[in-house]
Amino acid sequence: MAHISSTAHLPCAAVLCAFSLLFCAVSSFPVAPEGKQEAKCGYESCHMTKPGFLNVHLVPHTHDDVGWLKTVDQYFYGDRNDIQHAGVQYILDSVVDQLLKNPQRRFIYVETAFFYRWWKRQDEDMRNNVRTLVNQGRLEFVNGGWCMSDEAATHYSSVIDQMTLGLRFLNETFGECGRPRVAWHIDPFGHAREHASMFAQMGYDGFFFGRLDYQDREQRQMTLDQELLWRASDSLTPPMADLLTGILPNGYNPPEGFCWDQSCDDAPIRDDPDLEDYNVDDVVQRFIQTAKDQATVYKTNHIIMTMGSDFQYETALKTDDFFPYADDAHDFWTGYFTSRPALKRYERISNGLLQVCNQLEVLGGSSSRNGPFGKGDSHTMRKSLAVAQHHDAVSGTSKQHVANDYARRLSSGWSTCQVVVSNSLSALSGSTAPRVYCDNLNISVCSFTEASKQFTVTVFNPLGRPVLWPVRLPVNGTQYSVSDPDGKPVDSKVVPVSSSTRDVRKDRGFAVNELVFEVQAPPLGFSAYTVSQIQDQTGAKTETKTENKTGPNQGPTQIENKFLRATFDPDTGLLTGLINLETKQRIDLTQNFYWYNASDGNNSDSIQPSGAYIFRPNSSTPFIISKTAKTELVQTSVVQEVRQIFSPWASQVVRLYSSSRTLELEWTVGPVPIDDDLGKEVITRIDTSIKSGGVFYTDSNGRELLKRKKDFRPTWDLKQSEPIAGNYYPINSRAFIMDEENQLTVVTDRSQGGSSIQNGSLEIMLHRRLLYDDVRGVAEPLNETSDLFPEGLVVRGSLLLSLDPPKSAADKHRPLGQEMVLQPLLSFTEGAQETNTKLSKLFSTMEVLGFSELNLSANQWKKDMKRFDWTPKTEEKPEQKQFTDPSSWDVTLKPMEIRTFLLRVRI
Ligand SMILES: *[C@@H]1O[C@H](CO)[C@@H](O)[C@H](O)[C@H]1NC(C)=O
Ligand SMILES: *[C@@H]1O[C@H](CO)[C@@H](O)[C@H](O)[C@H]1NC(C)=O
Ligand SMILES: *[C@@H]1O[C@H](CO)[C@@H](O)[C@H](O)[C@H]1NC(C)=O
Ligand SMILES: *[C@@H]1O[C@H](CO)[C@@H](O)[C@H](O)[C@H]1NC(C)=O
Ligand SMILES: *[C@@H]1O[C@H](CO)[C@@H](O)[C@H](O)[C@H]1NC(C)=O
Ligand SMILES: *[C@@H]1O[C@H](CO)[C@@H](O)[C@H](O)[C@H]1NC(C)=O
Ligand SMILES: *[C@@H]1O[C@H](CO)[C@@H](O)[C@H](O)[C@H]1NC(C)=O
Ligand SMILES: *[C@@H]1O[C@H](CO)[C@@H](O)[C@H](O)[C@H]1NC(C)=O
C-alpha cells in the first residue's frame, strides 16, 4: 500500500548509523575531488563522512506500489490520476534528469517491475546515461525484486521467484553495479522471519523496514535496539540466515513536511510526481533538529569508518518475527492475513502451475515455446505472479478493480503456460491430440469430462518425490472403468454432485456425478490413466450409497479408512473425535463455523472499524452459524464423506480418501449475509482435548515454524488490548497445537489468519465481508462481489487435518504443505491412452554437462558472494564450505537448505 510519493527523504547515519556502510547517501559532506579517483559503484561511491560528527544521510527514494489504488500499469503511465496522482514513468524521467545535472545527487530505486517498464522505452543514449549513473553509484538499486513483497500471505517459493526475476534483470542490464546491497521493505505490514532468512541467502548485507508494532517500537527506542541482528532460521547454520536489520524512523511521528505515510497528507511530498518541485535544502534544515532527536533513540552515532568493528549485537539477536503489526491499541493489521481468500488461492495455485510450466519448458525443449499448439511462454505467468506478490496484491488490500487486474494477469499466465504444457507433452509423447485443461474442478466443472465417454487423464507431478493424489471429475455416467499406465484396473467410484456444489457452480456445469479415484505419479514425471464409460445411460442414478439423515440420532456416527477414523454426533451432525488407527491415538474434536461481528467504528474505545487490513471484532465471542448440521453420508471403497449443511451460506464436506492419512475439511462459505447491516469475519474453529495451554505454532512463508503464545511476545512486555485480533498470526501452509501425547496439524490450501484463543482450540479465518473502510488508504469496504456472485462472493477451500505423536509430526507436515502447493497438473485428451506412454523416459534425454552454484536469487555466483559478517565475536564461526568441486556431482542438502544451481545441459 501507500504513497507513490514521488520522493521522500529520510535521514540515516546517526539514525541509521550502523548501516551507513550499506548505503550511499546524499550528505552535506563533499565527495572526493573530481578526477582524483575513478567513479565506482557500491560502497566505495558513498560520500565521505566526518569523524566525530553526527552524520545525517539523506536517502532520496520513492515508494512505488506495484498496484494498490490503481493497477500497476495505471501507476506506470500516470493513468487515472483522478484516483491518485501518480505516474512512475515521470518519476524515473525526472530522477534521471536531476541525477545527470548534478553528480552530487544520489537516488535509490526499489521496484524492478516499474524500472523494467521504463527501461524498455528508453533509447540507447538514455540507456548509456543510466548505465553511467549506475556504474558511479549515483543511481543505486535497493531490494530490486520485481515488487516489494507482502510478508504475511506469500509463499517462499513465489518470493524467491519474484526476487530472482527482478535481480537477474538488474544483473543482466547493469552487471555487478546493478546488484542491490540491501533489502528494503519500508511498507509491508509486519515482517516474516523467513523473509529475513531468504534475504540473507540472497547475499544482502542488511535489511531496512518501516513498520513494527507500536509497543515494540517504543521499547526499542528506549533500549536503543532499532538495529539488530536477526537470526532468521532455527535450522540453517549461522551466519547463513543472519541479517543485520534496521528499523527506519518513519511512521508515526514524522517531522512536519516529511510525512510519507499515507495516514497523513503532506501534499508537497506526497502528491507531486516531479522532482523539481522538491526543495531539498528546506527539507534538510527542518531535519537537523529531528536527526538530533532521533540519534537519541538509536544505538550509535558512530561514524562510518569505525562501524564494522565496534559493535556487538548479542543483546539484539532476534529469533522471532515482527507479527502481528499494530499501529495503535485497537488497530491490529491481522485482517489482511485472510482478506480476498479467492485471490489468495488463485495466487497459490498459479505458483504451482508456474513451477510445472518451468519444468516442462525445459524438458520439452525449444518446441515447448513454439509447437503444434502455438506460441506459449512461462514468462507471462512469471511476471504476473511476481506482481501478485506485492504487499497490496496477495495481501488482499488493493481496490476491487486492482484485485481484478491481478487476477486477469494471472489468468493470461495460465493460458500461455498451458500452451507450453501442451507443446511440451506433444514433443515428449509424439502425439498432437488436442489437450484440455479444467481449471474449475474445485466446483465440479469440466464440460470435457462431463460429455466424454472415453478419455485419458495425464497427471504431471512437479514434486521431487512420488505422489498419490485423489482425482474427482465431473461426469454424467454412472459406471466407469479406470486403468493405470500399465493398463491395470484402478478402483473408482461414482458419487453424486452435492447440492452445495450445484449451488456454487450455478450454470457453469451440469454434471450430475463425480468420478473419484486415486492416481500416482513419479517424481517430476507423468502418468496417464484411461477412463471409459461402461454404461451408456446418462443421468441415471448412481449405485453409490448416499443417505440423507436428519433428526435426532439419525446422523452418521463415523467414517474411516485404514489410517484414520472420524466420529460424529448423530444428533448434531458435528465431528466429535479423531482417531489415528495406526498409533491408536484418540482425541475429542469438535468443529464448527462462527463469525465475528465486525466493529463499525462507532464506540468509545476507538473509532477503528474492521477493514481490508484491520481485524477488529466488536466482541470476543463469535456467533455460531448453526449448532447442528444437516448431513448426508457417502460411503464407498474410494472415498467416504459426511456432507454437512450449516446454513444456506456455510457448508462442509468431511472427507477421507482410502489411502489418505489426513482428514479433509472442504469448506464452502458465502455469500456472507449482510442484510442485518453487520460485517462478518467467518472462522472455522476446531476444539480438541489437546492440552495446548495457549501455545500454538504457525509456519513462516511456508517453511520453518514459529511458536506463538496467547497474549505474549517474546521480546517485549505486551499490553494486550485486542484479545482476539491481537492474537492472530499468518498461516501460510500449516499450523498446529500439541501436548505430550498428541499433535493436531492443520494444513491450509492458501494463506489465512488464525489463532488459538482457548486451550486445545485452533481457529482459522476463512472469509471476510465488511461494510466499512478501515482508513488505511484503500477507501473501499471489503465487500467482494462478482458478475457470478452479485449477492456476495462464495469461496471454497480445504483444510487437511493430521493427528500424530508430537515427535513424528514435525517431519510430516512440511511435505504435506508442499503437496498442497505443488499439486499435480491434470490434463485431458480424447480417447484411450496410446500404449506405454512414451513419457516415462523423459529424464534420460537430458545430459548434464556441468553446473555452477549461485546465490538463492541467482543473480550472483556463489563463489563471489561475500556478505558483511555481523556475527558476534564471541560466537564460533563454522567453516563455510563452498561447492566447488565439479568432479563430484553429488550435492548434499542440509535440513531447510535451498540451493540454486545453473546447469549446462545437452538435450
Ligand atoms: C449431464 O446431465 C445433465 C442432467 O441430466 C444435463 O443437464 C447435461 O446436459 C448433461 N451433460 C451432457 C454433456 O450431456
Ligand atoms: C439429500 O438432500 C439434498 C439436499 O436437501 C438433496 O439434494 C439430495 O438429493 C438428497 N439425497 C438423497 C440421497 O436423498
Ligand atoms: C455488532 O457490532 C455492532 C457494532 O459494530 C453493534 O452495533 C451490534 O450491536 C453488534 N451486534 C451484535 C449482534 O452483537
Ligand atoms: C458509524 O458512524 C459513521 C460515521 O459517523 C456512520 O457513517 C455510520 O453509519 C455509523 N454506523 C452505524 C452502524 O451506526
Ligand atoms: C460493540 O458495539 C456496541 C454497540 O454499538 C458498542 O457499545 C460497543 O462499544 C462495541 N464494542 C466494541 C469492542 O467495538
Ligand atoms: C456490499 O455489496 C452489496 C452487493 O453488491 C451491496 O448491495 C452493498 O450496498 C454493499 N455494501 C457496502 C457497504 O459497500
Ligand atoms: C475454484 O478455483 C478457481 C481457480 O481455478 C478459483 O478462481 C475459484 O475462486 C474457486 N472457486 C471457489 C468457489 O472457491
Ligand atoms: C551478471 O551479469 C554479468 C554481466 O552482465 C555476467 O557476466 C554474469 O555472469 C551475471 N551473473 C550471474 C550470476 O548470472
Coordinates of C-alpha atoms in Angstrom, one line a residue, residues 119-507:
W119 CA 13.9 0.9 -19.4
K120 CA 12.2 -0.8 -22.3
R121 CA 11.0 2.6 -23.5
Q122 CA 14.4 4.4 -23.4
D123 CA 16.7 4.9 -26.4
E124 CA 20.3 3.9 -26.4
D125 CA 21.6 7.3 -25.4
M126 CA 19.4 7.4 -22.4
R127 CA 20.3 3.8 -21.5
N128 CA 24.0 4.7 -21.7
N129 CA 23.4 7.7 -19.4
V130 CA 21.7 5.5 -16.9
R131 CA 24.4 2.9 -17.1
T132 CA 26.9 5.6 -16.2
L133 CA 24.7 6.7 -13.2
V134 CA 24.6 3.1 -12.0
N135 CA 28.3 2.5 -12.5
Q136 CA 29.1 5.6 -10.5
G137 CA 26.7 4.6 -7.7
R138 CA 24.6 7.7 -8.2
L139 CA 21.6 5.6 -9.1
E140 CA 21.5 2.7 -6.7
F141 CA 19.1 -0.2 -6.7
V142 CA 17.9 -1.5 -3.3
N143 CA 15.8 -4.6 -2.8
G144 CA 15.5 -4.9 -6.6
G145 CA 12.8 -7.6 -6.7
W146 CA 10.0 -7.3 -9.1
C147 CA 8.0 -5.8 -6.3
M148 CA 8.3 -5.2 -2.5
S149 CA 6.5 -8.4 -1.5
D150 CA 4.0 -8.9 1.2
E151 CA 5.4 -10.9 4.0
A152 CA 2.3 -12.4 5.6
A153 CA 0.5 -14.0 2.7
T154 CA 3.3 -15.0 0.4
H155 CA 4.8 -18.5 0.0
Y156 CA 8.6 -18.6 0.0
S157 CA 8.9 -20.2 -3.5
S158 CA 7.0 -17.3 -5.1
V159 CA 9.1 -14.8 -3.2
I160 CA 12.3 -16.4 -4.4
D161 CA 10.9 -16.3 -8.0
Q162 CA 9.9 -12.7 -7.9
M163 CA 13.2 -11.6 -6.4
T164 CA 15.1 -13.7 -9.0
L165 CA 13.1 -12.1 -11.8
G166 CA 14.0 -8.6 -10.7
L167 CA 17.5 -9.2 -9.6
R168 CA 18.5 -11.1 -12.7
F169 CA 17.1 -8.4 -14.9
L170 CA 19.3 -5.9 -13.0
N171 CA 22.4 -8.1 -13.3
E172 CA 21.8 -8.7 -17.0
T173 CA 21.3 -5.0 -17.6
F174 CA 24.0 -3.4 -15.3
G175 CA 26.2 -6.2 -14.1
E176 CA 27.7 -6.1 -10.7
C177 CA 26.9 -2.4 -10.2
G178 CA 23.2 -3.2 -10.5
R179 CA 23.3 -5.6 -7.6
P180 CA 21.4 -4.3 -4.6
R181 CA 23.3 -4.5 -1.3
V182 CA 20.4 -4.1 1.0
A183 CA 16.8 -5.3 1.2
W184 CA 14.3 -2.6 1.7
H185 CA 10.8 -3.2 2.9
I186 CA 9.6 0.1 4.2
D187 CA 5.9 -0.6 3.8
P188 CA 4.8 -4.3 4.3
F189 CA 2.5 -4.7 7.4
G190 CA 4.7 -6.8 9.6
H191 CA 7.8 -8.9 8.9
A192 CA 8.3 -12.6 8.5
R193 CA 11.3 -14.4 9.7
E194 CA 11.5 -16.5 6.6
H195 CA 11.8 -13.3 4.5
A196 CA 14.9 -12.3 6.6
S197 CA 16.3 -15.7 6.1
M198 CA 15.8 -15.6 2.3
F199 CA 17.3 -12.1 2.1
A200 CA 20.4 -13.3 3.9
Q201 CA 20.7 -16.2 1.5
M202 CA 20.3 -13.8 -1.4
G203 CA 23.5 -12.1 -0.3
Y204 CA 22.1 -8.8 1.0
D205 CA 24.3 -7.2 3.6
G206 CA 21.4 -5.7 5.5
F207 CA 17.6 -5.1 5.6
F208 CA 15.6 -2.0 6.4
F209 CA 11.9 -1.9 7.2
G210 CA 9.5 0.6 8.5
R211 CA 6.5 -0.9 10.3
L212 CA 6.5 -2.7 13.6
D213 CA 4.2 -2.9 16.5
Y214 CA 3.9 0.5 18.2
Q215 CA 4.7 -1.1 21.6
D216 CA 7.7 -2.9 20.2
R217 CA 9.0 0.3 18.7
E218 CA 8.6 2.3 22.0
Q219 CA 10.5 -0.4 23.8
R220 CA 13.3 -0.5 21.2
Q221 CA 13.6 3.3 21.2
M222 CA 14.1 3.1 24.9
T223 CA 16.7 0.3 24.8
L224 CA 18.4 1.5 21.6
D225 CA 17.5 -1.7 19.8
Q226 CA 16.4 -0.4 16.4
E227 CA 19.4 -2.0 14.8
L228 CA 19.5 -5.7 15.4
L229 CA 21.0 -8.9 14.1
W230 CA 18.1 -11.1 13.1
R231 CA 18.9 -14.8 13.3
A232 CA 16.2 -15.9 10.9
S233 CA 16.4 -19.7 11.0
D234 CA 16.4 -22.4 13.6
S235 CA 17.9 -24.9 11.2
L236 CA 20.5 -23.2 9.0
T237 CA 24.0 -22.8 10.3
P238 CA 24.8 -19.2 11.3
P239 CA 25.6 -16.9 9.8
M240 CA 23.8 -18.2 6.7
A241 CA 20.4 -16.8 7.8
D242 CA 21.7 -13.9 9.9
L243 CA 20.7 -10.5 8.7
L244 CA 21.6 -7.1 10.0
T245 CA 18.3 -5.3 10.3
G246 CA 17.5 -1.6 10.7
I247 CA 14.2 -0.1 11.7
L248 CA 13.5 3.1 9.9
P249 CA 12.4 6.1 11.9
N250 CA 9.4 6.7 9.6
G251 CA 5.8 6.2 10.6
Y252 CA 4.0 7.8 13.3
N253 CA 5.9 10.8 14.4
P254 CA 7.2 12.2 11.2
P255 CA 8.6 15.7 11.3
E256 CA 6.4 18.3 9.7
G257 CA 6.7 18.3 6.0
F258 CA 8.2 14.8 5.9
C259 CA 5.3 12.6 6.3
W260 CA 5.3 10.0 3.6
D261 CA 3.0 7.7 5.4
Q262 CA -0.4 7.7 3.7
S263 CA -2.1 8.3 7.0
C264 CA -1.1 12.0 6.8
D265 CA -1.5 14.3 3.9
D266 CA 1.6 16.3 3.3
A267 CA 0.7 17.4 -0.1
P268 CA 4.1 18.8 -1.4
I269 CA 5.8 15.5 -0.7
R270 CA 3.0 13.1 -1.3
D271 CA 1.4 14.3 -4.4
D272 CA 3.8 15.7 -6.9
P273 CA 5.4 13.4 -9.3
D274 CA 8.0 15.9 -10.4
L275 CA 11.3 16.1 -8.5
E276 CA 11.9 19.7 -9.5
D277 CA 9.2 20.7 -7.0
Y278 CA 11.3 19.4 -4.1
N279 CA 13.3 21.8 -2.1
V280 CA 15.9 19.6 -0.6
D281 CA 17.6 22.4 1.3
D282 CA 14.5 23.3 3.2
V283 CA 13.9 19.6 3.9
V284 CA 17.4 19.3 5.3
Q285 CA 17.1 22.4 7.6
R286 CA 13.9 21.0 9.1
F287 CA 15.6 17.7 9.6
I288 CA 18.5 18.8 11.7
Q289 CA 16.6 19.0 14.9
T290 CA 14.8 15.8 14.1
A291 CA 18.0 14.0 13.4
K292 CA 19.4 15.1 16.7
D293 CA 16.3 13.8 18.4
Q294 CA 16.4 10.6 16.6
A295 CA 20.0 10.0 17.4
T296 CA 19.0 9.6 21.0
V297 CA 16.9 6.5 20.2
Y298 CA 19.4 4.6 18.1
K299 CA 22.3 2.7 19.4
T300 CA 25.2 4.6 17.8
N301 CA 26.2 8.0 16.5
H302 CA 29.5 6.5 15.3
I303 CA 30.9 7.5 12.0
I304 CA 31.1 5.2 9.1
M305 CA 34.8 4.3 9.4
T306 CA 34.7 2.6 12.7
M307 CA 31.5 0.9 12.1
G308 CA 32.1 -2.8 11.4
S309 CA 34.4 -3.2 14.3
D310 CA 32.9 -1.6 17.3
F311 CA 29.6 -3.2 17.7
Q312 CA 28.4 -6.2 19.4
Y313 CA 24.9 -7.3 18.6
E314 CA 24.5 -10.1 21.1
T315 CA 21.9 -8.3 23.0
A316 CA 19.8 -7.6 19.9
L317 CA 19.8 -11.0 18.4
K318 CA 16.3 -11.6 17.5
T319 CA 15.0 -15.1 16.6
D320 CA 11.2 -14.5 16.3
D321 CA 9.4 -12.3 13.8
F322 CA 7.5 -9.0 13.6
F323 CA 3.9 -10.2 13.5
P324 CA 1.3 -9.1 14.3
Y325 CA 1.7 -5.5 13.5
A326 CA -0.4 -2.9 15.3
D327 CA -0.2 0.8 14.9
D328 CA -2.4 1.5 17.9
A329 CA -4.1 -0.3 20.7
H330 CA -7.2 -1.4 18.7
D331 CA -5.6 -1.3 15.3
F332 CA -4.2 -4.8 14.6
W333 CA -3.3 -5.4 10.9
T334 CA -4.4 -9.0 11.1
G335 CA -7.4 -9.0 8.8
Y336 CA -5.3 -9.0 5.6
F337 CA -4.0 -12.4 6.6
T338 CA -7.3 -13.6 5.2
S339 CA -8.7 -10.7 3.0
R340 CA -9.7 -11.8 -0.5
P341 CA -9.5 -15.5 0.1
A342 CA -10.3 -16.4 -3.5
L343 CA -7.4 -14.3 -4.9
K344 CA -5.1 -15.8 -2.3
R345 CA -6.0 -19.3 -3.5
Y346 CA -5.7 -18.3 -7.2
E347 CA -2.2 -16.9 -6.5
R348 CA -1.2 -20.1 -4.7
I349 CA -2.3 -22.5 -7.5
S350 CA -0.8 -20.2 -10.1
N351 CA 2.5 -20.7 -8.4
G352 CA 2.0 -24.4 -8.8
L353 CA 1.3 -24.1 -12.4
L354 CA 4.3 -21.8 -13.0
Q355 CA 6.6 -24.5 -11.5
V356 CA 5.1 -27.1 -13.8
C357 CA 5.4 -24.7 -16.7
N358 CA 9.1 -24.1 -15.9
Q359 CA 9.8 -27.8 -15.7
L360 CA 8.1 -28.7 -18.9
E361 CA 9.5 -25.8 -20.8
V362 CA 13.0 -27.3 -20.1
L363 CA 12.0 -30.9 -20.6
G364 CA 10.2 -30.3 -23.9
G365 CA 13.0 -28.3 -25.4
S366 CA 12.5 -25.4 -27.8
S367 CA 9.2 -26.6 -29.3
S368 CA 7.6 -26.1 -25.9
R369 CA 7.6 -22.4 -26.6
N370 CA 6.7 -22.8 -30.3
G371 CA 5.0 -26.0 -31.2
P372 CA 1.8 -27.6 -32.6
F373 CA -0.4 -25.7 -30.2
G374 CA 1.1 -22.3 -31.0
K375 CA 3.3 -19.9 -29.1
G376 CA 3.5 -20.3 -25.3
D377 CA 5.7 -19.0 -22.6
S378 CA 6.3 -19.2 -18.9
H379 CA 7.3 -15.5 -18.8
T380 CA 3.8 -14.1 -18.7
M381 CA 3.0 -16.2 -15.6
R382 CA 6.3 -15.4 -14.0
K383 CA 5.7 -11.7 -14.3
S384 CA 2.0 -11.9 -13.3
L385 CA 2.9 -13.9 -10.3
A386 CA 5.7 -11.6 -9.4
V387 CA 3.3 -8.7 -9.5
A388 CA 0.9 -10.7 -7.3
Q389 CA 3.5 -10.9 -4.5
H390 CA 3.3 -7.1 -4.0
H391 CA 2.1 -6.1 -0.5
D392 CA -1.2 -4.9 -1.7
A393 CA -1.8 -7.8 -4.1
V394 CA -1.9 -11.2 -2.5
S395 CA -2.4 -9.4 0.8
G396 CA -5.9 -8.5 -0.4
T397 CA -5.5 -4.8 0.3
S398 CA -6.0 -3.2 -3.1
K399 CA -9.1 -1.7 -4.5
Q400 CA -11.5 -4.1 -6.2
H401 CA -10.7 -3.1 -9.7
V402 CA -7.0 -3.6 -9.0
A403 CA -7.7 -7.0 -7.5
N404 CA -9.5 -7.9 -10.7
D405 CA -6.4 -6.8 -12.6
Y406 CA -4.1 -9.0 -10.6
A407 CA -6.5 -12.0 -11.3
R408 CA -6.7 -11.1 -15.0
R409 CA -2.9 -11.0 -15.2
L410 CA -2.7 -14.5 -13.6
S411 CA -5.3 -15.7 -16.0
S412 CA -3.2 -14.7 -19.0
G413 CA -0.3 -16.5 -17.4
W414 CA -2.5 -19.6 -17.2
S415 CA -3.3 -19.6 -20.9
T416 CA 0.3 -19.1 -22.1
C417 CA 1.6 -21.7 -19.6
Q418 CA -1.0 -24.2 -20.8
V419 CA 0.3 -23.8 -24.4
V420 CA 3.8 -24.6 -23.1
V421 CA 2.5 -27.7 -21.3
S422 CA 0.6 -28.9 -24.4
N423 CA 3.6 -28.3 -26.7
S424 CA 6.0 -30.0 -24.3
L425 CA 3.8 -33.0 -23.8
S426 CA 3.3 -33.3 -27.5
A427 CA 7.1 -33.2 -28.1
L428 CA 7.7 -35.7 -25.4
S429 CA 4.9 -38.1 -26.4
G430 CA 4.9 -37.6 -30.2
S431 CA 1.1 -37.1 -30.1
T432 CA -0.6 -34.0 -31.3
A433 CA -4.0 -34.8 -29.8
P434 CA -5.7 -31.7 -28.6
R435 CA -5.3 -31.3 -24.8
V436 CA -7.9 -29.9 -22.5
Y437 CA -7.4 -28.3 -19.1
C438 CA -10.1 -28.0 -16.4
D439 CA -9.5 -25.1 -14.1
N440 CA -12.7 -25.4 -12.1
L441 CA -12.6 -29.0 -10.9
N442 CA -12.9 -27.5 -7.4
I443 CA -16.6 -26.8 -8.2
S444 CA -17.1 -29.9 -10.3
V445 CA -17.0 -28.1 -13.7
C446 CA -15.4 -29.6 -16.7
S447 CA -17.5 -29.8 -19.8
F448 CA -15.0 -32.2 -21.4
T449 CA -15.2 -34.9 -18.8
E450 CA -18.9 -34.3 -18.4
A451 CA -19.5 -35.2 -22.1
S452 CA -16.8 -37.6 -23.0
K453 CA -17.3 -41.4 -23.0
Q454 CA -13.7 -42.2 -23.1
F455 CA -10.7 -40.0 -22.3
T456 CA -7.2 -40.0 -20.9
V457 CA -6.1 -38.1 -17.8
T458 CA -2.4 -37.1 -17.8
V459 CA -1.0 -36.4 -14.4
F460 CA 2.2 -34.4 -14.1
N461 CA 3.8 -34.3 -10.7
P462 CA 6.1 -31.3 -10.1
L463 CA 7.4 -32.6 -6.8
G464 CA 10.7 -34.3 -6.3
R465 CA 9.1 -37.4 -4.8
P466 CA 6.2 -39.7 -5.9
V467 CA 2.7 -38.7 -5.0
L468 CA -0.6 -40.4 -4.5
W469 CA -3.4 -38.0 -5.3
P470 CA -7.2 -38.1 -5.4
V471 CA -8.9 -37.1 -8.6
R472 CA -12.6 -36.0 -8.8
L473 CA -14.0 -35.5 -12.2
P474 CA -17.5 -34.3 -13.1
V475 CA -19.3 -36.9 -15.2
N476 CA -22.8 -37.8 -16.3
G477 CA -22.5 -41.6 -16.5
T478 CA -22.9 -43.9 -13.5
Q479 CA -20.3 -46.5 -14.2
Y480 CA -16.8 -46.2 -15.4
S481 CA -13.7 -48.3 -15.7
V482 CA -10.3 -46.6 -15.0
S483 CA -7.0 -48.1 -15.9
D484 CA -3.5 -47.1 -14.8
P485 CA -0.5 -46.5 -17.1
D486 CA 0.1 -50.3 -17.2
G487 CA -3.5 -51.0 -18.2
K488 CA -4.3 -52.4 -14.8
P489 CA -7.7 -51.5 -13.4
V490 CA -7.9 -48.8 -10.7
D491 CA -10.7 -48.8 -8.1
S492 CA -13.0 -45.9 -9.0
K493 CA -16.5 -44.9 -7.8
V494 CA -19.2 -42.5 -8.9
V495 CA -20.8 -40.3 -6.3
P496 CA -23.5 -37.6 -6.8
V497 CA -22.5 -34.0 -7.1
S498 CA -23.5 -32.3 -3.8
S499 CA -26.2 -29.7 -3.5
S500 CA -23.7 -27.1 -2.3
T501 CA -21.5 -27.7 -5.3
R502 CA -24.5 -27.3 -7.6
D503 CA -25.3 -24.0 -5.8
V504 CA -21.8 -22.6 -6.2
R505 CA -21.2 -23.7 -9.8
K506 CA -24.5 -22.3 -11.0
D507 CA -24.8 -22.8 -14.7

